[in-house]
GROMACS .gro file of C-alpha atoms in nm:
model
  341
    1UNK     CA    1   3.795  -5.225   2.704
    2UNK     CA    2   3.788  -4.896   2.541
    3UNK     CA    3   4.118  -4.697   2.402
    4UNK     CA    4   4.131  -4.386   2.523
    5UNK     CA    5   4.026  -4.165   2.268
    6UNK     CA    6   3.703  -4.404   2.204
    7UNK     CA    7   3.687  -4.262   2.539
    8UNK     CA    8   3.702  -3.951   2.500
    9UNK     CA    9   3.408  -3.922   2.163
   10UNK     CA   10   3.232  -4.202   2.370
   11UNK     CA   11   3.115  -4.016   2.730
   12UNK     CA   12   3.097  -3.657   2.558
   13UNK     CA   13   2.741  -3.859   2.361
   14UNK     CA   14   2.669  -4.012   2.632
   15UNK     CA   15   2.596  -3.754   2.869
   16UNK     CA   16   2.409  -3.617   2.592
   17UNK     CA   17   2.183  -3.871   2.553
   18UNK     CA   18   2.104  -3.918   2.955
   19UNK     CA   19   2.023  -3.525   2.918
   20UNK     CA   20   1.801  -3.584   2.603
   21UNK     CA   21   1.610  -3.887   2.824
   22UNK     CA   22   1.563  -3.679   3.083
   23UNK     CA   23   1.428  -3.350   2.915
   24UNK     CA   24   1.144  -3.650   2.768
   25UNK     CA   25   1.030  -3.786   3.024
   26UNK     CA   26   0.988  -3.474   3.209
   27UNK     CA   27   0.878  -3.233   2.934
   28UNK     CA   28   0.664  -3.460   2.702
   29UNK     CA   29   0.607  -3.329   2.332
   30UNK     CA   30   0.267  -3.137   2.301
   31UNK     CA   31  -0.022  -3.344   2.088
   32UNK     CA   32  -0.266  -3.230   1.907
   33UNK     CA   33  -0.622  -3.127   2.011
   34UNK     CA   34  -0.697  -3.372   1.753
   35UNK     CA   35  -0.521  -3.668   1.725
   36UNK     CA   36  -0.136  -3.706   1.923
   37UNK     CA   37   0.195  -3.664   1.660
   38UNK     CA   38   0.390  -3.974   1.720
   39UNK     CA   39   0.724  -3.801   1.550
   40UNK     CA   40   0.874  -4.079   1.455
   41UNK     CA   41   0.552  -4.277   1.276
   42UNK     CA   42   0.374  -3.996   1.117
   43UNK     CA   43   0.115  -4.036   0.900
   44UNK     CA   44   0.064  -3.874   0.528
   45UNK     CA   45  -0.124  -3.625   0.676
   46UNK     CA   46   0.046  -3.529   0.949
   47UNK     CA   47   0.339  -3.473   0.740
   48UNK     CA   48   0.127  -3.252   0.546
   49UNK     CA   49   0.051  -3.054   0.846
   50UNK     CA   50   0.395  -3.019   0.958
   51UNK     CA   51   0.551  -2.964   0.634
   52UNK     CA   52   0.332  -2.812   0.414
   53UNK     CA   53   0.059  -2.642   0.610
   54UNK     CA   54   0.010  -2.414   0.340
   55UNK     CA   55  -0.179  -2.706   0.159
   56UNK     CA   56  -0.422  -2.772   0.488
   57UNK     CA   57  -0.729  -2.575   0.388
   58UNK     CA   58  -0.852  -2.407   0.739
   59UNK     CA   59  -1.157  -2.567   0.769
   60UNK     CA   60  -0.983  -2.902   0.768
   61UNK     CA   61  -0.816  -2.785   1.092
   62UNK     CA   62  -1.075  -2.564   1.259
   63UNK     CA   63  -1.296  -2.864   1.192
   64UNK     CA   64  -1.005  -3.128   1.317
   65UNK     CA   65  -0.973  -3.284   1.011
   66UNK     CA   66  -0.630  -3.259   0.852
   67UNK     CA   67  -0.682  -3.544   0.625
   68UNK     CA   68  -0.557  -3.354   0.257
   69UNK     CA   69  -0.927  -3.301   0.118
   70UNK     CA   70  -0.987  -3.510  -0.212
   71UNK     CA   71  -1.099  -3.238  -0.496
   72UNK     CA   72  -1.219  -3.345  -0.806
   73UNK     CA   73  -1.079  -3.120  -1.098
   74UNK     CA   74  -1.333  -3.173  -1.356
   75UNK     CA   75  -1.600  -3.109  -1.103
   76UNK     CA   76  -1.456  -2.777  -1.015
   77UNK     CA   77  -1.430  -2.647  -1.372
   78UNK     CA   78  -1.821  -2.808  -1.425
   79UNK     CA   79  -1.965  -2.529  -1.244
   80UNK     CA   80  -2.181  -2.776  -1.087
   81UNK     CA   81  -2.242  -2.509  -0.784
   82UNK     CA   82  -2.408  -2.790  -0.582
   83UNK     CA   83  -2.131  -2.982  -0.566
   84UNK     CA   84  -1.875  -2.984  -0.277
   85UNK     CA   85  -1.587  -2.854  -0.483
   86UNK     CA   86  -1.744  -2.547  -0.604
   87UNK     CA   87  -1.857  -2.525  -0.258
   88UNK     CA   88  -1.514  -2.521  -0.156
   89UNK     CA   89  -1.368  -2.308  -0.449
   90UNK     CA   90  -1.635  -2.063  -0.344
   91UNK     CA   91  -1.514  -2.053   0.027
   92UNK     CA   92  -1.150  -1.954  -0.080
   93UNK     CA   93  -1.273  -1.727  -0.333
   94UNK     CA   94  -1.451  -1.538  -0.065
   95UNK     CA   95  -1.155  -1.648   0.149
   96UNK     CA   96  -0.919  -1.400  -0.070
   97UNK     CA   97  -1.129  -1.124  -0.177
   98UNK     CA   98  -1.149  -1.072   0.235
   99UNK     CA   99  -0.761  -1.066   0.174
  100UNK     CA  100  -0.782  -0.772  -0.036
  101UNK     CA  101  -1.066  -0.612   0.056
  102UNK     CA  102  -0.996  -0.691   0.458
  103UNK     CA  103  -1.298  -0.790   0.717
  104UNK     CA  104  -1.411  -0.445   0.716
  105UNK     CA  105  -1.625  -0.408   0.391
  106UNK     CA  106  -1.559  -0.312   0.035
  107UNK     CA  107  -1.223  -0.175  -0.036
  108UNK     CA  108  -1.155   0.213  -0.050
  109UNK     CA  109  -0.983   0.334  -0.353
  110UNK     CA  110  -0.732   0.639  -0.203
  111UNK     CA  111  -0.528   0.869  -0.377
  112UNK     CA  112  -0.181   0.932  -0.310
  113UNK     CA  113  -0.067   1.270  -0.216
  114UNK     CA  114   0.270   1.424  -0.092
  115UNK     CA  115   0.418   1.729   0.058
  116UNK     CA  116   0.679   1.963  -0.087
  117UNK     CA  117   0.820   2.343   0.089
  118UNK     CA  118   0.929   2.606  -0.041
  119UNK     CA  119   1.297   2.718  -0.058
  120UNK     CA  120   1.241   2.969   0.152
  121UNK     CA  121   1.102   2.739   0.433
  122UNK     CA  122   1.415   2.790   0.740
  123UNK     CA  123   1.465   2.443   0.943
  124UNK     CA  124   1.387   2.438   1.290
  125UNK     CA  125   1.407   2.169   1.549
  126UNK     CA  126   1.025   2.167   1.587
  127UNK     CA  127   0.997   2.128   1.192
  128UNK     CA  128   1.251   1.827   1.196
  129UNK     CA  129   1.055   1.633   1.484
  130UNK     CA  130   0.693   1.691   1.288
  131UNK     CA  131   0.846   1.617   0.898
  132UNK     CA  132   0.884   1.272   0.957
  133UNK     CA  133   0.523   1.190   1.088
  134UNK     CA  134   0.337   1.321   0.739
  135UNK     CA  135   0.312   1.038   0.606
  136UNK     CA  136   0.132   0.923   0.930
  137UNK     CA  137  -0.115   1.242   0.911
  138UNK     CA  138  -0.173   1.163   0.591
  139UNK     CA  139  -0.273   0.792   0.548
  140UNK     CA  140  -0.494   0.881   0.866
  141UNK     CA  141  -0.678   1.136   0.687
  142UNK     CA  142  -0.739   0.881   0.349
  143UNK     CA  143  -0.415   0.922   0.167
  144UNK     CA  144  -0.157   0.703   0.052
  145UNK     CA  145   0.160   0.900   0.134
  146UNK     CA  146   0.470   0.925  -0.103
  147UNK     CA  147   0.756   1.019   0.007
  148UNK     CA  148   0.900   1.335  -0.005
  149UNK     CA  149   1.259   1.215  -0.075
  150UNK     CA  150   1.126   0.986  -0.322
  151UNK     CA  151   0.903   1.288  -0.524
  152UNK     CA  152   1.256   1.526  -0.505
  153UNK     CA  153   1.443   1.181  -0.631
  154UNK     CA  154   1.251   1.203  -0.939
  155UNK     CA  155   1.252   1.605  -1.001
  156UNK     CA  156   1.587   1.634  -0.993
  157UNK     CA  157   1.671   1.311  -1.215
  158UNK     CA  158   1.457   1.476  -1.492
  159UNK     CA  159   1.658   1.659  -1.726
  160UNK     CA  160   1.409   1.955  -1.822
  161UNK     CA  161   1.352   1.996  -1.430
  162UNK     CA  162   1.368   2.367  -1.513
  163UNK     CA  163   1.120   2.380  -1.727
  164UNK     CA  164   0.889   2.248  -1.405
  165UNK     CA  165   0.834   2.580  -1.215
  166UNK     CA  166   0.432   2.617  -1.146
  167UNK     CA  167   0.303   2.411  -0.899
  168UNK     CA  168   0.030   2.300  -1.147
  169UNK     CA  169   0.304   2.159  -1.376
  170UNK     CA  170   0.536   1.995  -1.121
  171UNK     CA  171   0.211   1.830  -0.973
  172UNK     CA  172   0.095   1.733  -1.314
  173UNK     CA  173   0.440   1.590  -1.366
  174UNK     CA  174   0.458   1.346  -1.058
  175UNK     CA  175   0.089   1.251  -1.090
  176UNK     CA  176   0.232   1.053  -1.357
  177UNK     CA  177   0.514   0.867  -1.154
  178UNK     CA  178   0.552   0.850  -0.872
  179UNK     CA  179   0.133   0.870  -0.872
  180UNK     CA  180   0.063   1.142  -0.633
  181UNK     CA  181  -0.249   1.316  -0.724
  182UNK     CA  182  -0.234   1.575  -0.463
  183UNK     CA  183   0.008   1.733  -0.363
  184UNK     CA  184   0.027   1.997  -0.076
  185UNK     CA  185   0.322   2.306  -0.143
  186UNK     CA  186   0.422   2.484   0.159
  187UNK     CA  187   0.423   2.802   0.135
  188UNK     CA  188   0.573   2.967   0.438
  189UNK     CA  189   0.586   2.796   0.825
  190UNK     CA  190   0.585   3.138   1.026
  191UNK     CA  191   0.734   3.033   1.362
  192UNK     CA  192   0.697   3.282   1.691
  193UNK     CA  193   0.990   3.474   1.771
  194UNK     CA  194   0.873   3.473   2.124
  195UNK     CA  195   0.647   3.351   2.349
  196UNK     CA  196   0.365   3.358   2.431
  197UNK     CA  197   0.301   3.370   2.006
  198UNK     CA  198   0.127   3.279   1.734
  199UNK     CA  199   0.202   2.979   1.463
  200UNK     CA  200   0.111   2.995   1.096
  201UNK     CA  201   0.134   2.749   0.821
  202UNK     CA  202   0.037   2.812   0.418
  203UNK     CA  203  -0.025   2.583   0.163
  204UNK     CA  204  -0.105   2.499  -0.194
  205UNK     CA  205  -0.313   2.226  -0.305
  206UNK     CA  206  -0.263   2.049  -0.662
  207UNK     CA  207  -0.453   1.796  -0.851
  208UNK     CA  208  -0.229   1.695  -1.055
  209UNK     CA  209  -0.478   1.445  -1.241
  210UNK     CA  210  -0.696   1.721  -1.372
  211UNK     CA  211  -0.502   2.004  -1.323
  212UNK     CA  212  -0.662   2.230  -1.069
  213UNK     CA  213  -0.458   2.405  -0.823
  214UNK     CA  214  -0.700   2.515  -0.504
  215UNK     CA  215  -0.653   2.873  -0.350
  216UNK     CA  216  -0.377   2.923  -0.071
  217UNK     CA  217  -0.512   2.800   0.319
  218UNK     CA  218  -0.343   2.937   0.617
  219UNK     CA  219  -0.390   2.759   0.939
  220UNK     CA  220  -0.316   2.891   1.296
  221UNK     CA  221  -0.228   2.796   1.617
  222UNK     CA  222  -0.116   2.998   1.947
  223UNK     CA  223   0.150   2.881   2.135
  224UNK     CA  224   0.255   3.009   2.479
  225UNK     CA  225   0.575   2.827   2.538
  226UNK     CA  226   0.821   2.668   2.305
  227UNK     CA  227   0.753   2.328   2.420
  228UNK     CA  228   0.461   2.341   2.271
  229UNK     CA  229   0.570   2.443   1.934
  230UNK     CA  230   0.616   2.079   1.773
  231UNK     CA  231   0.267   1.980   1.903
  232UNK     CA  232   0.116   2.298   1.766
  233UNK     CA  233   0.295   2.242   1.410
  234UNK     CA  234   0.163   1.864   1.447
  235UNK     CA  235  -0.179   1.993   1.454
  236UNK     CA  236  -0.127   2.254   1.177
  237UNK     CA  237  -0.048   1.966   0.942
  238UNK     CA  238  -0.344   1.783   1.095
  239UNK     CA  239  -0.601   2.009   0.988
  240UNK     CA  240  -0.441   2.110   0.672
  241UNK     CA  241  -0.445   1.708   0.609
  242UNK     CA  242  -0.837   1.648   0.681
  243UNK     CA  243  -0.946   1.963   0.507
  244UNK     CA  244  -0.801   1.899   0.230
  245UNK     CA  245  -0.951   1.516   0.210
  246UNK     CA  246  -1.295   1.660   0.258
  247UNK     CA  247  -1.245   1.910   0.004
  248UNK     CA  248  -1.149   1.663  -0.239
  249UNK     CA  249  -1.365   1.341  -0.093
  250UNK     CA  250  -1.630   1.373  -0.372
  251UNK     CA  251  -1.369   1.378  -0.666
  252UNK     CA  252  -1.338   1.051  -0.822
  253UNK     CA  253  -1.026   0.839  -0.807
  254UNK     CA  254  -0.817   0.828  -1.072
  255UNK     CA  255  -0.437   0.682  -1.192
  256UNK     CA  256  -0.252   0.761  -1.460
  257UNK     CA  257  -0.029   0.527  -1.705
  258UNK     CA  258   0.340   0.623  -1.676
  259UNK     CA  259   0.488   0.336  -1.878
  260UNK     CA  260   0.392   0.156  -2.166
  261UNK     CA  261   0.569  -0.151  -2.338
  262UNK     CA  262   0.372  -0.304  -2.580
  263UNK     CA  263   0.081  -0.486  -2.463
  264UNK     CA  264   0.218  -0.419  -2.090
  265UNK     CA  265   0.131  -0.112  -1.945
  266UNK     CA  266   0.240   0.025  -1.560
  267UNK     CA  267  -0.003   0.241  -1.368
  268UNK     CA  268   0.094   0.497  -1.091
  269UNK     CA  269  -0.145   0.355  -0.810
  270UNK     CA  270  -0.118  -0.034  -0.682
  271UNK     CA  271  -0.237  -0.228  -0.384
  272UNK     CA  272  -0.205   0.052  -0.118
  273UNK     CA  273  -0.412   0.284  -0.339
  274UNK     CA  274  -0.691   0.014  -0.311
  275UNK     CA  275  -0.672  -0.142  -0.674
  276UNK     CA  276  -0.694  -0.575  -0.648
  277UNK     CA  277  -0.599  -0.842  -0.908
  278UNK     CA  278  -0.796  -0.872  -1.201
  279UNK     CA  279  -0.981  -0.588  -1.169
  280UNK     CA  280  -1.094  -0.378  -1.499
  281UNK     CA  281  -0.972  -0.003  -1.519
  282UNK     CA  282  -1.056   0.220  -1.798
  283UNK     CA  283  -0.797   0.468  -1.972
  284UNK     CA  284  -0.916   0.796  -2.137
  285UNK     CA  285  -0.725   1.005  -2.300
  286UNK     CA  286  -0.555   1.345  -2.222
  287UNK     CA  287  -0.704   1.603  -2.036
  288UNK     CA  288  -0.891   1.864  -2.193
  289UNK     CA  289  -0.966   2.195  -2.068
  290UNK     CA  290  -1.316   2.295  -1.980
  291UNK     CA  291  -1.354   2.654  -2.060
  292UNK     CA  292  -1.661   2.918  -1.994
  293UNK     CA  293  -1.738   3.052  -2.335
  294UNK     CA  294  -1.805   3.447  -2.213
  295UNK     CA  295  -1.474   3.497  -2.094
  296UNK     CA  296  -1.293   3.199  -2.217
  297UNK     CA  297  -1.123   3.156  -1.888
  298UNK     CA  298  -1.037   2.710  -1.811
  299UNK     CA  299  -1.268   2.669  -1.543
  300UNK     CA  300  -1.177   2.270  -1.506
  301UNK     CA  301  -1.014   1.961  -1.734
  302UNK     CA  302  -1.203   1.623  -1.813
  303UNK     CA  303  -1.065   1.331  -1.923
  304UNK     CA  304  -1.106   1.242  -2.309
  305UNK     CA  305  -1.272   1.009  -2.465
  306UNK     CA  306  -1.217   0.632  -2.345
  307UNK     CA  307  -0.945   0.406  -2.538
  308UNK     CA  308  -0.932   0.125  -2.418
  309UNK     CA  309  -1.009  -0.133  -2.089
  310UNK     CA  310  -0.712  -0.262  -1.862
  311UNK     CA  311  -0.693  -0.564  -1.662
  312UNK     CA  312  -0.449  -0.584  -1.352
  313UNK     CA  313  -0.199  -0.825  -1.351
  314UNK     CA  314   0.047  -0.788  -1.032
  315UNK     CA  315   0.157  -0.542  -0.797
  316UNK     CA  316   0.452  -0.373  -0.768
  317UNK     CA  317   0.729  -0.156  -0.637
  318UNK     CA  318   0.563   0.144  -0.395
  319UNK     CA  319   0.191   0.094  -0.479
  320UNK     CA  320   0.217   0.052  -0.876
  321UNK     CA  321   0.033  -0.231  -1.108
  322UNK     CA  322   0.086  -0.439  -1.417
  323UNK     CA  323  -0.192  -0.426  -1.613
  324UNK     CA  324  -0.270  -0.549  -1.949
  325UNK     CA  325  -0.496  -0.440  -2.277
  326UNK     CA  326  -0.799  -0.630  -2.288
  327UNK     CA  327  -1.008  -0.383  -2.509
  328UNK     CA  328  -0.891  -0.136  -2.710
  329UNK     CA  329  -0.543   0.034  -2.783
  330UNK     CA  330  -0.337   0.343  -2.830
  331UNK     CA  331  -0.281   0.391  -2.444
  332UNK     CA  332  -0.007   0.666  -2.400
  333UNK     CA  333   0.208   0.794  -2.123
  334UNK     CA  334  -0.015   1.047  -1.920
  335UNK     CA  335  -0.327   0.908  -1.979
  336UNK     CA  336  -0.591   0.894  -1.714
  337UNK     CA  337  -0.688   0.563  -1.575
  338UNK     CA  338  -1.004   0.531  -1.393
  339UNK     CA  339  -1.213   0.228  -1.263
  340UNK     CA  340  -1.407   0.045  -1.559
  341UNK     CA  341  -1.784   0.019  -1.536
   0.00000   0.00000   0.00000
């Protein structure tokens, strides 16, 4: 005979267990296309599978084979390439540069760009519902967008922010960190005071990796009811967004070093921009200006001469890189970094 409180633990479990046998033999555990899971005698490598899937390679499973694959290490670092394990190193070397380079082709290298207004932009309803999609508009048109929150962060934290008041130096200045090479200054947003009216939109456009500053666009766009003012806005920053990545498509990309620590150094442009592990960039020095001898006006800058060759080491932060020396020296805050040849 049971007491009562063996009772009371005993009936509680088994009820449970009657449910338990039921839910079994009425909902059997799934097996495998390959070979059934008996849960409680599983192999080695069906533990693998389980537990550690990350150590299956694919074509173990797509081919129904999860036994672990038997590598020989000294034949891998042979470079026998006949041999299966270079065959297989090969596959997962392709394997990951499709990773970073993704199924579509080689990977494009995009520059970062950002929007600023002016002070004497007014808010409006229709402005607040647009603001928040730019960074949309621009990755669509070949940007990497940076934040405009982020780009004021960094103004206002520097203590000579003063001294910043051309749009050619404030873009120069955050080309460095955050990274963005273009950036777009709103001029004016000219909003209809009635309807049916028109909408207009100017803007600036900086490089702030060589230091040109493009002349002042206006778009347009009519509007014959208010409800269509966000959509026309919308499609203001559209166009000012493409033109601006066709004016600059032939331009080639470049980074710039805003930190350096010994043999470390941190670049302003990371995974998003396009850059991949191990790749070689090349830093030249400061800008120079490029001036037309008759009237001695700067007509363009150019890098300087090239210093030294960087590997990448690791991502980091919002689209930044590690990189180290691997030829060369003297690499300086503000110098331009460029893909090695």
């Amino acid at each position: 005979m049971l007491c009562s409180s063996c009772k009371r633990l005993f009936f509680p479990w088994l009820s449970l267990l009657f449910v338990v046998f039921l839910v079994a033999v009425h909902c059997p555990l799934p097996v495998s296309a390959t070979e059934p899971f008996d849960f409680n005698n599983l192999t080695d490598a069906q533990s693998r599978q389980i537990f550690q899937p990350q150590m299956v390679s694919a074509d173990d499973v797509r081919e129904g084979k999860i036994n672990q694959r038997t590598l020989n290490i000294s034949k891998m670092l042979s470079g026998d390439k006949d041999s299966d394990e270079q065959k297989y190193v090969d596959r997962l070397a392709k394997l990951e540069q499709q990773v970073y380079q993704g199924a579509g082709g080689p990977v494009l290298l995009r520059p970062k760009a950002g929007i600023l207004c002016s002070a004497t932009i007014v808010r409006h309803p229709a402005l607040d519902e647009v603001l928040p999609q730019v960074g949309t508009i621009l990755h669509q048109a070949g940007f990497v967008p940076v934040a405009t929150e982020q780009m004021q962060t960094v103004l206002n934290a520097y203590p000579h922010r003063l001294q910043l008041q051309h749009p050619a130096q404030i873009s120069r200045f955050l080309a460095e960190y955050p990274g963005t090479r273009y950036l777009f200054f709103l001029q004016s947003i000219d909003l209809p005071g009635y309807f049916p009216g028109q909408l207009r939109l100017s803007y600036l456009l900086a490089d702030g990796a060589t230091g040109q500053l493009y002349p002042e666009v206006v778009v347009s766009r009519p509007v014959a009811v208010y409800q269509q003012l966000a959509p026309a806005l919308y499609s203001c920053f559209m166009e000012m967004a493409g033109r601006s990545r066709q004016l600059t498509a032939a331009a080639p990309w470049q980074g710039m070093v805003f930190l350096v620590q010994g043999p470390v150094i941190y670049v302003s442009a990371g995974q998003y921009s396009g850059l991949q592990p191990g790749q070689i960039l090349q830093v030249n020095g400061v800008l120079q200006p490029i001036r037309e001898p008759r009237s001695g006006q700067v007509v363009g800058m150019v890098p300087g001469p090239p210093k030294a060759l960087l590997r990448v080491r690791r991502f980091f932060g919002y689209d930044l890189a590690e990189v180290v020396v691997v030829q060369g020296g003297g690499v300086q805050m503000g110098d331009v970094v460029a893909i090695g040849k």
